[in-house]
Amino acid sequence: MDRKYIFVTGGVVSGLGKGVSAASLGMLLKQRGLKVAAQKLDPYLNVDPGTMSPYQHGEVFVTEDGAETDLDLGHYERFIDENLNRKSNLTSGKVFWNILTRERRGEYLGKTVQIIPHVTDEIKAAIYSLGEMTEADVVITEIGGTIGDIESQPFLEAIRQLRIEAGVDNTMFIHVVLVPYLACSGEYKTKPGQHSVHELQGMGIMPDCIIARSDKTLDDDILSKLAMFCNVSRKAVIGNENVNPIYALPLLLHERGFDDFAVSRLSLNCGPCDLEGWTAAVERMERPKDRRVRIAICGKYVKLPDAYLSINEALYHAASWNDADLELVFVDTEEVEKIGPEQLLKDVDGILVPGGFGSRGIEGMIQCARFARENDVPYLGICLGMQIAVIEAARSLAGLKNANSREFDPEGDECVIDLMDEQRNIVAKGGTMRLGAYPCAIQRGTLLHSLYGQDTVQERHRHRYEVSPAFQDQIADSGIVFSGTSPDGKLVEAMENPSCRFFVAVQSHPEFKSRPNRVHPLFDGFIKASLH
């Protein structure tokens, strides 16, 4: 069977859910026995989102091989349950970087470098390369942005060309459009979707399938109207209203024949869709719960929940697994600095301090860690959250009153968190941190070991600073246990406070590996402790 290519574009407005639509189709095709690879093409000029503020672009999702990528890749991994890689995210910045680097080396043999063919060839090469590397049966590629955006045009031209090269029978275009409801007239309007499809057609791309996004279920006459005016068959128009939980979306789309249409359109040789395990997970999420768990996420980007998207989802997976409703309380640690943690955290069942960069709100995070320790409130620290816990313990328990991180106090003499040796001479910011999966050796007899049930685990990282070896013994003498280290013992990977019922912090980002049907053990343990 020839490799198949599916492209997902969006129109009318951004944020329609192209990513979860693509992820849902990928999951359905995988459950039919196909090998699926997923990819996001982003038109912005940043080489990757690693240097962007979470307020600009939400969380940065880190792959096993250390790529800093778009948050949509988190949806792909959670739905499809396949580890993605650095070829799974391509930006305009990366495309131009590669081309201009070659041009400076003289690799174009004196030719004029142009959008066509050089930029479009680079984009096509990235799509082909992902399929070849993963040996996928189907490559699903989402085009970021919205039809009509000037920066998206080279990507759209590239996929138009790819259809010619790979063949119409081996390519499928899916276009996601908004069908808005006008309260003044009491009706849904298809005209924005029609205009979006017509603009796409003007670029030489004829969509094979249309996903109609709406707040509520669309009547058949609305979907039929879209089919008629967008030049596709009625079965090629799939209604996609808001669903809760989001993990119910693949079941809804399967019921409406989305994967059947794709299988037929691409002549895919595969079996029926096995949704037994996924259905059980969704039913567990939807089942009425008789208890609730309130978790405070204490950070500096709390005004945009997408800044902590994978953490939010990992907590949701764990709460559902433990038959509890999850209530997230987003606590701005700058507010904690002003009024203290007592009022803001008095009614929460657990406290999580996530990752982040910069000095803003740091003292508030330290106060949150102290509140958790002193009041025996379950605490989970992620990346910066571990460094915060170490600083707090050093100040309160180990007698290091000026304990801090070199990141926040460059001239400090008690920097219990310091720059990693290999980071000291690095000036460039993009893609230069300790990134990707690294092993962690876990000390037996610790809470961490009981949670994982393993001596060694692999988790993904994204950081420059580490616990300073110069202060480890003094902090350990105060009662803190460094329960996880790198296999050579040089880097601290985890710490815990045995005097608390659950006080665990890790340098890694375990949230990236949580799945709706396979809860991560750290989040499972944290939620269990928060429920008791």
Short mmCIF file of C-alpha atoms in Angstrom, two decimals:
data_model
loop_
_atom_site.label_atom_id
_atom_site.label_comp_id
_atom_site.label_asym_id
_atom_site.label_seq_id
_atom_site.Cartn_x
_atom_site.Cartn_y
_atom_site.Cartn_z
CA MET A 1 0.00 0.00 0.00
CA ASP A 2 1.35 3.41 -0.96
CA ARG A 3 1.89 5.84 1.91
CA LYS A 4 -1.09 8.12 2.39
CA TYR A 5 -1.03 11.82 3.30
CA ILE A 6 -3.85 13.64 5.08
CA PHE A 7 -3.76 17.44 5.41
CA VAL A 8 -5.89 19.40 7.88
CA THR A 9 -6.48 23.11 7.30
CA GLY A 10 -8.69 25.62 9.08
CA GLY A 11 -10.82 28.56 8.05
CA VAL A 12 -12.92 31.46 9.38
CA VAL A 13 -11.16 31.82 12.77
CA SER A 14 -8.21 30.32 14.61
CA GLY A 15 -8.58 28.03 17.60
CA LEU A 16 -11.28 25.90 15.97
CA GLY A 17 -9.84 22.58 17.03
CA LYS A 18 -7.88 21.47 13.97
CA GLY A 19 -5.42 19.79 16.28
CA VAL A 20 -7.92 17.65 18.16
CA SER A 21 -9.72 16.81 14.89
CA ALA A 22 -6.43 15.62 13.39
CA ALA A 23 -5.55 13.77 16.60
CA SER A 24 -8.95 12.10 16.69
CA LEU A 25 -8.62 10.83 13.13
CA GLY A 26 -5.12 9.61 13.89
CA MET A 27 -6.36 7.66 16.89
CA LEU A 28 -9.23 6.11 14.91
CA LEU A 29 -6.92 5.01 12.10
CA LYS A 30 -4.42 3.59 14.57
CA GLN A 31 -7.20 1.59 16.21
CA ARG A 32 -7.87 0.11 12.78
CA GLY A 33 -4.36 -1.33 12.76
CA LEU A 34 -2.58 1.37 10.74
CA LYS A 35 0.71 3.00 11.65
CA VAL A 36 0.08 6.74 11.96
CA ALA A 37 2.51 9.67 12.13
CA ALA A 38 1.33 13.19 13.01
CA GLN A 39 2.85 16.55 12.23
CA LYS A 40 2.15 20.27 12.74
CA LEU A 41 3.36 22.95 10.32
CA ASP A 42 3.42 26.40 11.95
CA PRO A 43 3.71 29.53 9.77
CA TYR A 44 5.35 31.79 12.38
CA LEU A 45 8.98 32.86 11.92
CA ASN A 46 10.29 31.57 15.24
CA VAL A 47 12.47 28.53 14.64
CA ASP A 48 10.47 26.81 17.37
CA PRO A 49 8.20 27.97 20.23
CA GLY A 50 10.96 27.44 22.81
CA THR A 51 11.76 31.14 23.19
CA MET A 52 8.13 32.28 23.14
CA SER A 53 6.22 33.33 26.24
CA PRO A 54 3.46 30.88 27.23
CA TYR A 55 1.11 33.86 26.97
CA GLN A 56 1.94 33.98 23.27
CA HIS A 57 1.59 30.33 22.39
CA GLY A 58 0.60 28.23 25.39
CA GLU A 59 2.85 25.50 26.69
CA VAL A 60 5.92 24.21 24.89
CA PHE A 61 5.55 20.47 24.37
CA VAL A 62 8.86 18.58 24.49
CA THR A 63 9.34 15.37 22.52
CA GLU A 64 11.44 12.35 23.51
CA ASP A 65 14.26 13.47 21.23
CA GLY A 66 14.33 16.97 22.68
CA ALA A 67 12.36 19.10 20.23
CA GLU A 68 10.48 22.10 21.63
CA THR A 69 7.18 22.03 19.79
CA ASP A 70 3.65 23.33 19.51
CA LEU A 71 1.12 22.30 22.17
CA ASP A 72 -0.98 20.54 19.52
CA LEU A 73 1.65 17.80 19.52
CA GLY A 74 0.51 17.05 23.05
CA HIS A 75 -2.96 16.33 21.69
CA TYR A 76 -1.44 14.03 19.07
CA GLU A 77 0.51 12.07 21.67
CA ARG A 78 -2.39 11.83 24.14
CA PHE A 79 -4.85 10.68 21.46
CA ILE A 80 -2.68 8.57 19.17
CA ASP A 81 -0.33 7.33 21.92
CA GLU A 82 2.75 7.50 19.72
CA ASN A 83 5.93 9.35 20.72
CA LEU A 84 6.51 12.17 18.26
CA ASN A 85 9.89 13.61 17.28
CA ARG A 86 11.64 16.71 16.00
CA LYS A 87 10.30 16.08 12.48
CA SER A 88 6.76 16.38 13.83
CA ASN A 89 6.88 20.18 14.03
CA LEU A 90 8.07 22.53 11.29
CA THR A 91 7.93 26.34 11.33
CA SER A 92 8.54 28.98 8.70
CA GLY A 93 11.54 30.03 10.77
CA LYS A 94 13.04 26.55 10.53
CA VAL A 95 12.32 26.37 6.79
CA PHE A 96 14.02 29.70 6.07
CA TRP A 97 16.88 28.90 8.46
CA ASN A 98 17.64 25.69 6.57
CA ILE A 99 17.40 27.34 3.17
CA LEU A 100 19.51 30.38 4.03
CA THR A 101 22.15 28.18 5.67
CA ARG A 102 22.42 26.20 2.43
CA GLU A 103 22.51 29.38 0.38
CA ARG A 104 25.43 30.72 2.45
CA ARG A 105 27.26 27.45 1.85
CA GLY A 106 26.76 27.83 -1.89
CA GLU A 107 24.67 24.68 -2.13
CA TYR A 108 22.24 26.17 -4.66
CA LEU A 109 24.99 26.47 -7.29
CA GLY A 110 24.36 30.12 -8.06
CA LYS A 111 20.60 29.81 -8.51
CA THR A 112 18.14 32.47 -7.39
CA VAL A 113 16.54 31.18 -4.17
CA GLN A 114 12.75 31.58 -4.31
CA ILE A 115 9.56 30.62 -2.50
CA ILE A 116 8.83 28.26 -5.39
CA PRO A 117 10.53 25.84 -5.67
CA HIS A 118 12.96 26.14 -2.75
CA VAL A 119 10.65 26.94 0.16
CA THR A 120 7.91 24.62 -1.02
CA ASP A 121 10.43 21.83 -1.68
CA GLU A 122 11.76 22.20 1.88
CA ILE A 123 8.23 21.86 3.27
CA LYS A 124 7.46 18.82 1.13
CA ALA A 125 10.74 17.23 2.13
CA ALA A 126 9.78 17.57 5.80
CA ILE A 127 6.45 15.82 5.17
CA TYR A 128 8.01 13.00 3.17
CA SER A 129 10.84 12.64 5.69
CA LEU A 130 8.49 12.06 8.63
CA GLY A 131 6.73 9.27 6.76
CA GLU A 132 9.99 7.62 5.78
CA MET A 133 11.52 7.84 9.25
CA THR A 134 8.47 6.41 11.02
CA GLU A 135 7.53 4.01 8.20
CA ALA A 136 3.97 5.24 8.67
CA ASP A 137 1.05 4.04 6.60
CA VAL A 138 -0.62 7.43 7.04
CA VAL A 139 0.97 10.84 7.71
CA ILE A 140 -1.46 13.41 9.13
CA THR A 141 -0.24 16.99 8.75
CA GLU A 142 -2.00 19.97 10.31
CA ILE A 143 -1.36 23.39 8.73
CA GLY A 144 -1.32 26.05 11.45
CA GLY A 145 -3.07 29.37 11.12
CA THR A 146 -6.13 30.20 9.04
CA ILE A 147 -6.80 30.23 5.31
CA GLY A 148 -6.08 33.76 4.10
CA ASP A 149 -3.11 34.34 6.39
CA ILE A 150 -0.25 35.56 4.22
CA GLU A 151 2.33 33.51 6.11
CA SER A 152 0.45 30.25 5.42
CA GLN A 153 0.58 30.51 1.65
CA PRO A 154 3.87 28.64 1.06
CA PHE A 155 2.59 25.71 3.14
CA LEU A 156 -0.66 25.55 1.18
CA GLU A 157 1.21 25.71 -2.11
CA ALA A 158 3.50 22.92 -0.90
CA ILE A 159 0.62 20.56 -0.09
CA ARG A 160 -1.05 21.44 -3.41
CA GLN A 161 2.13 20.33 -5.17
CA LEU A 162 2.42 17.24 -2.99
CA ARG A 163 -1.01 16.05 -4.14
CA ILE A 164 0.26 16.14 -7.72
CA GLU A 165 3.44 14.27 -6.79
CA ALA A 166 1.92 11.63 -4.48
CA GLY A 167 -1.31 11.29 -6.43
CA VAL A 168 -4.91 12.21 -5.77
CA ASP A 169 -5.65 8.67 -4.53
CA ASN A 170 -2.92 8.98 -1.89
CA THR A 171 -3.81 12.41 -0.51
CA MET A 172 -6.80 13.78 1.37
CA PHE A 173 -7.60 17.38 2.28
CA ILE A 174 -9.73 18.09 5.36
CA HIS A 175 -10.93 21.64 5.99
CA VAL A 176 -12.25 22.70 9.41
CA VAL A 177 -14.67 25.62 9.40
CA LEU A 178 -16.80 27.48 11.93
CA VAL A 179 -20.58 27.45 11.60
CA PRO A 180 -21.58 30.32 13.89
CA TYR A 181 -24.97 30.80 15.54
CA LEU A 182 -26.61 34.22 15.23
CA ALA A 183 -28.88 34.78 18.20
CA CYS A 184 -30.59 37.75 16.53
CA SER A 185 -31.93 35.56 13.73
CA GLY A 186 -31.96 32.29 15.66
CA GLU A 187 -30.03 30.31 13.04
CA TYR A 188 -26.66 28.84 12.16
CA LYS A 189 -24.83 30.44 9.24
CA THR A 190 -22.84 28.48 6.66
CA LYS A 191 -21.67 31.49 4.65
CA PRO A 192 -18.35 31.95 6.55
CA GLY A 193 -17.50 28.31 5.87
CA GLN A 194 -18.47 28.64 2.20
CA HIS A 195 -16.20 31.68 1.77
CA SER A 196 -13.34 29.86 3.48
CA VAL A 197 -13.68 26.84 1.18
CA HIS A 198 -13.88 29.08 -1.88
CA GLU A 199 -10.67 30.83 -0.83
CA LEU A 200 -8.99 27.47 -0.39
CA GLN A 201 -10.17 26.43 -3.84
CA GLY A 202 -8.68 29.64 -5.21
CA MET A 203 -5.30 28.37 -4.00
CA GLY A 204 -5.75 25.20 -6.01
CA ILE A 205 -6.87 22.97 -3.14
CA MET A 206 -10.20 21.18 -3.35
CA PRO A 207 -11.18 19.85 0.10
CA ASP A 208 -12.29 16.22 0.21
CA CYS A 209 -13.92 16.54 3.63
CA ILE A 210 -15.29 19.39 5.73
CA ILE A 211 -15.46 19.43 9.52
CA ALA A 212 -18.25 21.79 10.61
CA ARG A 213 -17.49 23.20 14.06
CA SER A 214 -20.34 24.56 16.14
CA ASP A 215 -21.46 25.02 19.72
CA LYS A 216 -24.32 22.55 19.40
CA THR A 217 -25.40 19.75 17.06
CA LEU A 218 -26.11 20.96 13.53
CA ASP A 219 -29.26 19.89 11.69
CA ASP A 220 -28.86 17.81 8.55
CA ASP A 221 -30.12 20.64 6.35
CA ILE A 222 -27.22 22.84 7.51
CA LEU A 223 -24.67 20.13 6.73
CA SER A 224 -26.34 19.43 3.38
CA LYS A 225 -26.16 23.12 2.51
CA LEU A 226 -22.44 23.15 3.27
CA ALA A 227 -21.97 20.09 1.06
CA MET A 228 -23.88 21.65 -1.82
CA PHE A 229 -22.08 25.00 -1.83
CA CYS A 230 -18.64 23.61 -1.03
CA ASN A 231 -18.70 20.99 -3.79
CA VAL A 232 -18.41 17.86 -1.65
CA SER A 233 -20.78 14.96 -1.00
CA ARG A 234 -23.03 15.03 2.06
CA LYS A 235 -21.16 12.14 3.69
CA ALA A 236 -17.98 14.23 3.44
CA VAL A 237 -19.38 16.90 5.79
CA ILE A 238 -18.93 15.92 9.43
CA GLY A 239 -20.63 17.86 12.19
CA ASN A 240 -18.37 18.50 15.18
CA GLU A 241 -20.02 20.28 18.08
CA ASN A 242 -18.39 21.00 21.43
CA VAL A 243 -17.98 17.86 23.53
CA ASN A 244 -16.99 17.32 27.15
CA PRO A 245 -14.70 15.60 27.82
CA ILE A 246 -12.66 16.31 24.72
CA TYR A 247 -11.65 12.64 24.66
CA ALA A 248 -15.20 11.80 23.58
CA LEU A 249 -14.54 13.48 20.23
CA PRO A 250 -13.05 10.40 18.46
CA LEU A 251 -16.13 8.40 19.47
CA LEU A 252 -18.43 11.10 18.09
CA LEU A 253 -16.49 11.36 14.84
CA HIS A 254 -16.38 7.58 14.47
CA GLU A 255 -20.14 7.41 14.95
CA ARG A 256 -20.52 9.97 12.16
CA GLY A 257 -18.34 8.00 9.76
CA PHE A 258 -15.22 10.17 9.77
CA ASP A 259 -12.72 7.30 9.75
CA ASP A 260 -14.92 5.25 7.40
CA PHE A 261 -14.83 8.12 4.92
CA ALA A 262 -11.03 8.44 5.19
CA VAL A 263 -10.55 4.68 4.74
CA SER A 264 -12.77 4.69 1.66
CA ARG A 265 -11.32 7.88 0.19
CA LEU A 266 -7.73 6.63 0.50
CA SER A 267 -8.45 2.93 -0.18
CA LEU A 268 -6.77 2.00 3.09
CA ASN A 269 -6.26 -1.68 3.77
CA CYS A 270 -7.17 -2.04 7.44
CA GLY A 271 -9.50 -3.71 9.90
CA PRO A 272 -12.46 -2.45 11.95
CA CYS A 273 -11.95 0.19 14.60
CA ASP A 274 -11.27 -1.23 18.08
CA LEU A 275 -12.51 1.40 20.52
CA GLU A 276 -13.15 -0.79 23.55
CA GLY A 277 -10.32 0.59 25.70
CA TRP A 278 -10.90 4.21 24.68
CA THR A 279 -14.64 3.92 25.26
CA ALA A 280 -14.03 2.55 28.77
CA ALA A 281 -11.74 5.51 29.55
CA VAL A 282 -14.32 8.03 28.31
CA GLU A 283 -17.12 6.31 30.21
CA ARG A 284 -15.03 6.57 33.35
CA MET A 285 -14.60 10.30 32.73
CA GLU A 286 -18.31 10.82 32.11
CA ARG A 287 -19.47 8.74 35.07
CA PRO A 288 -20.99 10.85 37.88
CA LYS A 289 -18.56 11.25 40.76
CA ASP A 290 -19.43 11.48 44.44
CA ARG A 291 -16.25 13.29 45.44
CA ARG A 292 -14.23 16.27 44.25
CA VAL A 293 -10.55 17.14 44.48
CA ARG A 294 -9.38 20.78 44.40
CA ILE A 295 -5.85 21.23 43.09
CA ALA A 296 -4.08 24.58 43.14
CA ILE A 297 -1.70 25.25 40.26
CA CYS A 298 0.58 27.94 41.64
CA GLY A 299 2.45 29.66 38.84
CA LYS A 300 3.15 32.81 36.91
CA TYR A 301 1.20 32.12 33.70
CA VAL A 302 -2.16 31.27 35.27
CA LYS A 303 -4.09 33.82 33.22
CA LEU A 304 -3.75 31.44 30.26
CA PRO A 305 -4.62 27.85 31.27
CA ASP A 306 -3.09 26.54 28.01
CA ALA A 307 0.29 27.51 29.50
CA TYR A 308 -0.07 24.38 31.64
CA LEU A 309 -2.13 22.30 29.22
CA SER A 310 -0.37 18.95 29.68
CA ILE A 311 -0.36 19.36 33.47
CA ASN A 312 -4.07 20.15 33.42
CA GLU A 313 -4.75 17.06 31.33
CA ALA A 314 -2.53 14.80 33.45
CA LEU A 315 -4.40 15.91 36.57
CA TYR A 316 -7.70 15.28 34.82
CA HIS A 317 -6.60 11.79 33.77
CA ALA A 318 -5.58 10.98 37.35
CA ALA A 319 -8.73 12.41 38.94
CA SER A 320 -10.91 10.45 36.53
CA TRP A 321 -8.91 7.30 37.21
CA ASN A 322 -9.63 7.81 40.92
CA ASP A 323 -13.35 8.47 40.34
CA ALA A 324 -13.19 12.11 41.38
CA ASP A 325 -14.22 15.37 39.78
CA LEU A 326 -11.29 17.74 39.33
CA GLU A 327 -11.46 21.41 40.19
CA LEU A 328 -8.40 23.40 39.17
CA VAL A 329 -7.63 26.54 41.17
CA PHE A 330 -5.16 28.75 39.33
CA VAL A 331 -3.15 30.78 41.85
CA ASP A 332 -1.08 33.73 40.65
CA THR A 333 2.08 33.60 42.75
CA GLU A 334 2.54 37.35 42.40
CA GLU A 335 -0.72 37.63 44.36
CA VAL A 336 0.68 35.21 46.92
CA GLU A 337 3.60 37.59 47.42
CA LYS A 338 1.14 40.39 48.21
CA ILE A 339 -1.32 38.68 50.54
CA GLY A 340 0.32 35.41 51.52
CA PRO A 341 -0.73 31.83 50.75
CA GLU A 342 -3.12 31.26 53.66
CA GLN A 343 -6.15 32.89 52.08
CA LEU A 344 -5.51 31.65 48.56
CA LEU A 345 -4.73 28.04 49.50
CA LYS A 346 -6.89 27.46 52.56
CA ASP A 347 -9.45 25.20 50.86
CA VAL A 348 -7.32 23.25 48.38
CA ASP A 349 -6.60 19.53 48.62
CA GLY A 350 -3.27 19.58 46.81
CA ILE A 351 -0.67 22.08 45.59
CA LEU A 352 1.26 21.84 42.33
CA VAL A 353 4.04 24.24 41.38
CA PRO A 354 4.80 23.93 37.63
CA GLY A 355 7.72 24.95 35.44
CA GLY A 356 8.61 28.46 34.38
CA PHE A 357 11.43 30.91 33.79
CA GLY A 358 12.42 34.28 35.26
CA SER A 359 12.17 35.82 38.73
CA ARG A 360 8.59 37.07 38.58
CA GLY A 361 6.41 35.41 41.22
CA ILE A 362 9.21 33.18 42.54
CA GLU A 363 8.95 34.22 46.19
CA GLY A 364 5.22 33.48 46.00
CA MET A 365 6.01 29.97 44.77
CA ILE A 366 8.39 29.47 47.69
CA GLN A 367 5.63 30.54 50.06
CA CYS A 368 3.29 27.99 48.45
CA ALA A 369 5.86 25.21 48.96
CA ARG A 370 6.31 26.28 52.60
CA PHE A 371 2.54 26.31 53.13
CA ALA A 372 2.28 22.79 51.72
CA ARG A 373 5.10 21.48 53.93
CA GLU A 374 3.95 23.16 57.13
CA ASN A 375 0.30 22.17 56.69
CA ASP A 376 0.96 18.71 55.25
CA VAL A 377 -0.92 19.51 52.04
CA PRO A 378 0.13 17.13 49.22
CA TYR A 379 2.72 18.86 47.03
CA LEU A 380 3.92 18.02 43.54
CA GLY A 381 6.72 20.09 42.04
CA ILE A 382 7.42 20.01 38.30
CA CYS A 383 10.80 21.25 36.98
CA LEU A 384 11.00 24.76 38.50
CA GLY A 385 8.61 23.40 41.14
CA MET A 386 11.36 21.06 42.32
CA GLN A 387 13.91 23.87 42.46
CA ILE A 388 11.42 25.92 44.46
CA ALA A 389 10.95 23.07 46.93
CA VAL A 390 14.73 22.72 47.36
CA ILE A 391 15.15 26.47 47.95
CA GLU A 392 12.36 26.45 50.54
CA ALA A 393 13.82 23.46 52.36
CA ALA A 394 17.30 25.01 52.31
CA ARG A 395 15.98 28.24 53.86
CA SER A 396 13.58 26.71 56.40
CA LEU A 397 15.22 23.41 57.34
CA ALA A 398 18.90 23.55 56.43
CA GLY A 399 19.70 26.99 57.85
CA LEU A 400 20.66 28.53 54.51
CA LYS A 401 18.73 31.78 54.99
CA ASN A 402 19.87 33.29 51.68
CA ALA A 403 19.25 30.15 49.62
CA ASN A 404 18.22 30.91 46.07
CA SER A 405 18.77 30.01 42.44
CA ARG A 406 21.54 31.49 40.35
CA GLU A 407 18.81 32.32 37.86
CA PHE A 408 17.22 34.77 40.32
CA ASP A 409 20.28 35.82 42.33
CA PRO A 410 23.31 35.78 39.99
CA GLU A 411 25.75 37.00 42.67
CA GLY A 412 24.33 34.94 45.55
CA ASP A 413 26.64 32.95 47.84
CA GLU A 414 24.02 30.32 48.73
CA CYS A 415 22.74 29.34 45.31
CA VAL A 416 21.43 25.87 46.06
CA ILE A 417 20.16 25.85 42.46
CA ASP A 418 22.90 26.62 39.99
CA LEU A 419 23.59 26.60 36.26
CA MET A 420 24.52 23.18 34.93
CA ASP A 421 28.21 22.93 34.03
CA GLU A 422 27.52 22.34 30.34
CA GLN A 423 25.29 25.45 30.25
CA ARG A 424 27.84 27.94 31.56
CA ASN A 425 29.27 29.10 28.22
CA ILE A 426 26.04 28.97 26.25
CA VAL A 427 24.79 32.34 25.02
CA ALA A 428 22.07 31.41 22.52
CA LYS A 429 18.68 30.75 24.11
CA GLY A 430 16.84 28.69 21.50
CA GLY A 431 17.14 24.91 21.68
CA THR A 432 20.13 24.97 24.05
CA MET A 433 18.64 23.68 27.31
CA ARG A 434 18.80 20.11 28.59
CA LEU A 435 16.00 18.80 26.42
CA GLY A 436 14.31 15.47 25.85
CA ALA A 437 14.25 12.11 27.62
CA TYR A 438 16.89 11.30 30.21
CA PRO A 439 17.12 8.38 32.65
CA CYS A 440 16.50 8.72 36.37
CA ALA A 441 17.82 6.19 38.90
CA ILE A 442 15.38 5.90 41.80
CA GLN A 443 16.40 5.15 45.36
CA ARG A 444 14.65 2.11 46.77
CA GLY A 445 12.52 2.59 49.86
CA THR A 446 11.41 6.07 48.78
CA LEU A 447 7.94 7.31 47.94
CA LEU A 448 9.12 7.92 44.38
CA HIS A 449 10.10 4.27 44.05
CA SER A 450 6.76 3.10 45.40
CA LEU A 451 4.97 5.30 42.87
CA TYR A 452 6.93 4.17 39.83
CA GLY A 453 7.60 0.63 40.99
CA GLN A 454 10.86 0.73 39.03
CA ASP A 455 14.55 1.33 39.71
CA THR A 456 15.05 3.43 36.56
CA VAL A 457 12.64 5.54 34.51
CA GLN A 458 12.91 7.89 31.55
CA GLU A 459 11.24 11.30 31.64
CA ARG A 460 11.47 14.41 29.46
CA HIS A 461 13.35 17.52 30.54
CA ARG A 462 13.53 21.22 29.74
CA HIS A 463 15.86 23.18 32.02
CA ARG A 464 19.25 24.84 32.49
CA TYR A 465 19.57 24.85 36.28
CA GLU A 466 20.09 22.00 38.72
CA VAL A 467 20.53 21.35 42.43
CA SER A 468 24.07 22.44 43.31
CA PRO A 469 26.29 19.55 44.50
CA ALA A 470 27.92 21.96 46.97
CA PHE A 471 24.77 22.07 49.11
CA GLN A 472 23.28 18.61 48.62
CA ASP A 473 24.65 17.06 51.82
CA GLN A 474 23.60 19.98 54.00
CA ILE A 475 20.05 19.90 52.60
CA ALA A 476 19.88 16.11 52.90
CA ASP A 477 21.00 16.37 56.55
CA SER A 478 17.91 18.52 57.20
CA GLY A 479 15.63 15.58 56.34
CA ILE A 480 15.18 16.02 52.58
CA VAL A 481 15.69 12.89 50.50
CA PHE A 482 17.07 13.20 46.97
CA SER A 483 15.21 10.14 45.77
CA GLY A 484 16.12 10.32 42.09
CA THR A 485 19.41 11.11 40.35
CA SER A 486 21.03 10.70 36.97
CA PRO A 487 22.56 7.20 36.69
CA ASP A 488 26.04 8.63 37.41
CA GLY A 489 24.71 10.34 40.54
CA LYS A 490 25.80 13.81 39.42
CA LEU A 491 22.39 15.42 38.79
CA VAL A 492 19.41 15.49 41.14
CA GLU A 493 16.29 14.33 39.36
CA ALA A 494 13.84 14.18 42.30
CA MET A 495 13.44 15.15 45.94
CA GLU A 496 10.90 14.34 48.63
CA ASN A 497 10.17 15.17 52.25
CA PRO A 498 9.42 11.99 54.22
CA SER A 499 7.90 13.98 57.09
CA CYS A 500 4.94 14.86 54.85
CA ARG A 501 2.37 12.38 53.59
CA PHE A 502 3.05 13.42 49.99
CA PHE A 503 5.75 15.93 49.14
CA VAL A 504 7.45 14.97 45.88
CA ALA A 505 9.16 17.11 43.27
CA VAL A 506 10.91 16.16 40.03
CA GLN A 507 13.20 18.01 37.65
CA SER A 508 11.48 16.43 34.65
CA HIS A 509 8.10 16.99 32.98
CA PRO A 510 6.17 13.75 33.59
CA GLU A 511 2.95 15.39 32.42
CA PHE A 512 4.02 14.87 28.80
CA LYS A 513 3.64 11.09 29.15
CA SER A 514 0.20 10.98 30.76
CA ARG A 515 -2.57 9.41 28.67
CA PRO A 516 -6.35 9.37 29.18
CA ASN A 517 -6.35 5.57 29.32
CA ARG A 518 -2.97 5.25 31.11
CA VAL A 519 -2.55 7.66 34.01
CA HIS A 520 0.98 8.70 34.98
CA PRO A 521 2.04 7.22 38.35
CA LEU A 522 3.21 10.54 39.82
CA PHE A 523 -0.09 12.25 39.10
CA ASP A 524 -2.01 9.18 40.23
CA GLY A 525 -0.19 9.20 43.57
CA PHE A 526 -0.61 12.95 43.96
CA ILE A 527 -4.37 12.79 43.38
CA LYS A 528 -4.74 9.78 45.69
CA ALA A 529 -2.95 11.67 48.46
CA SER A 530 -5.04 14.79 47.81
CA LEU A 531 -8.24 12.77 48.20
CA HIS A 532 -7.33 11.55 51.70
#
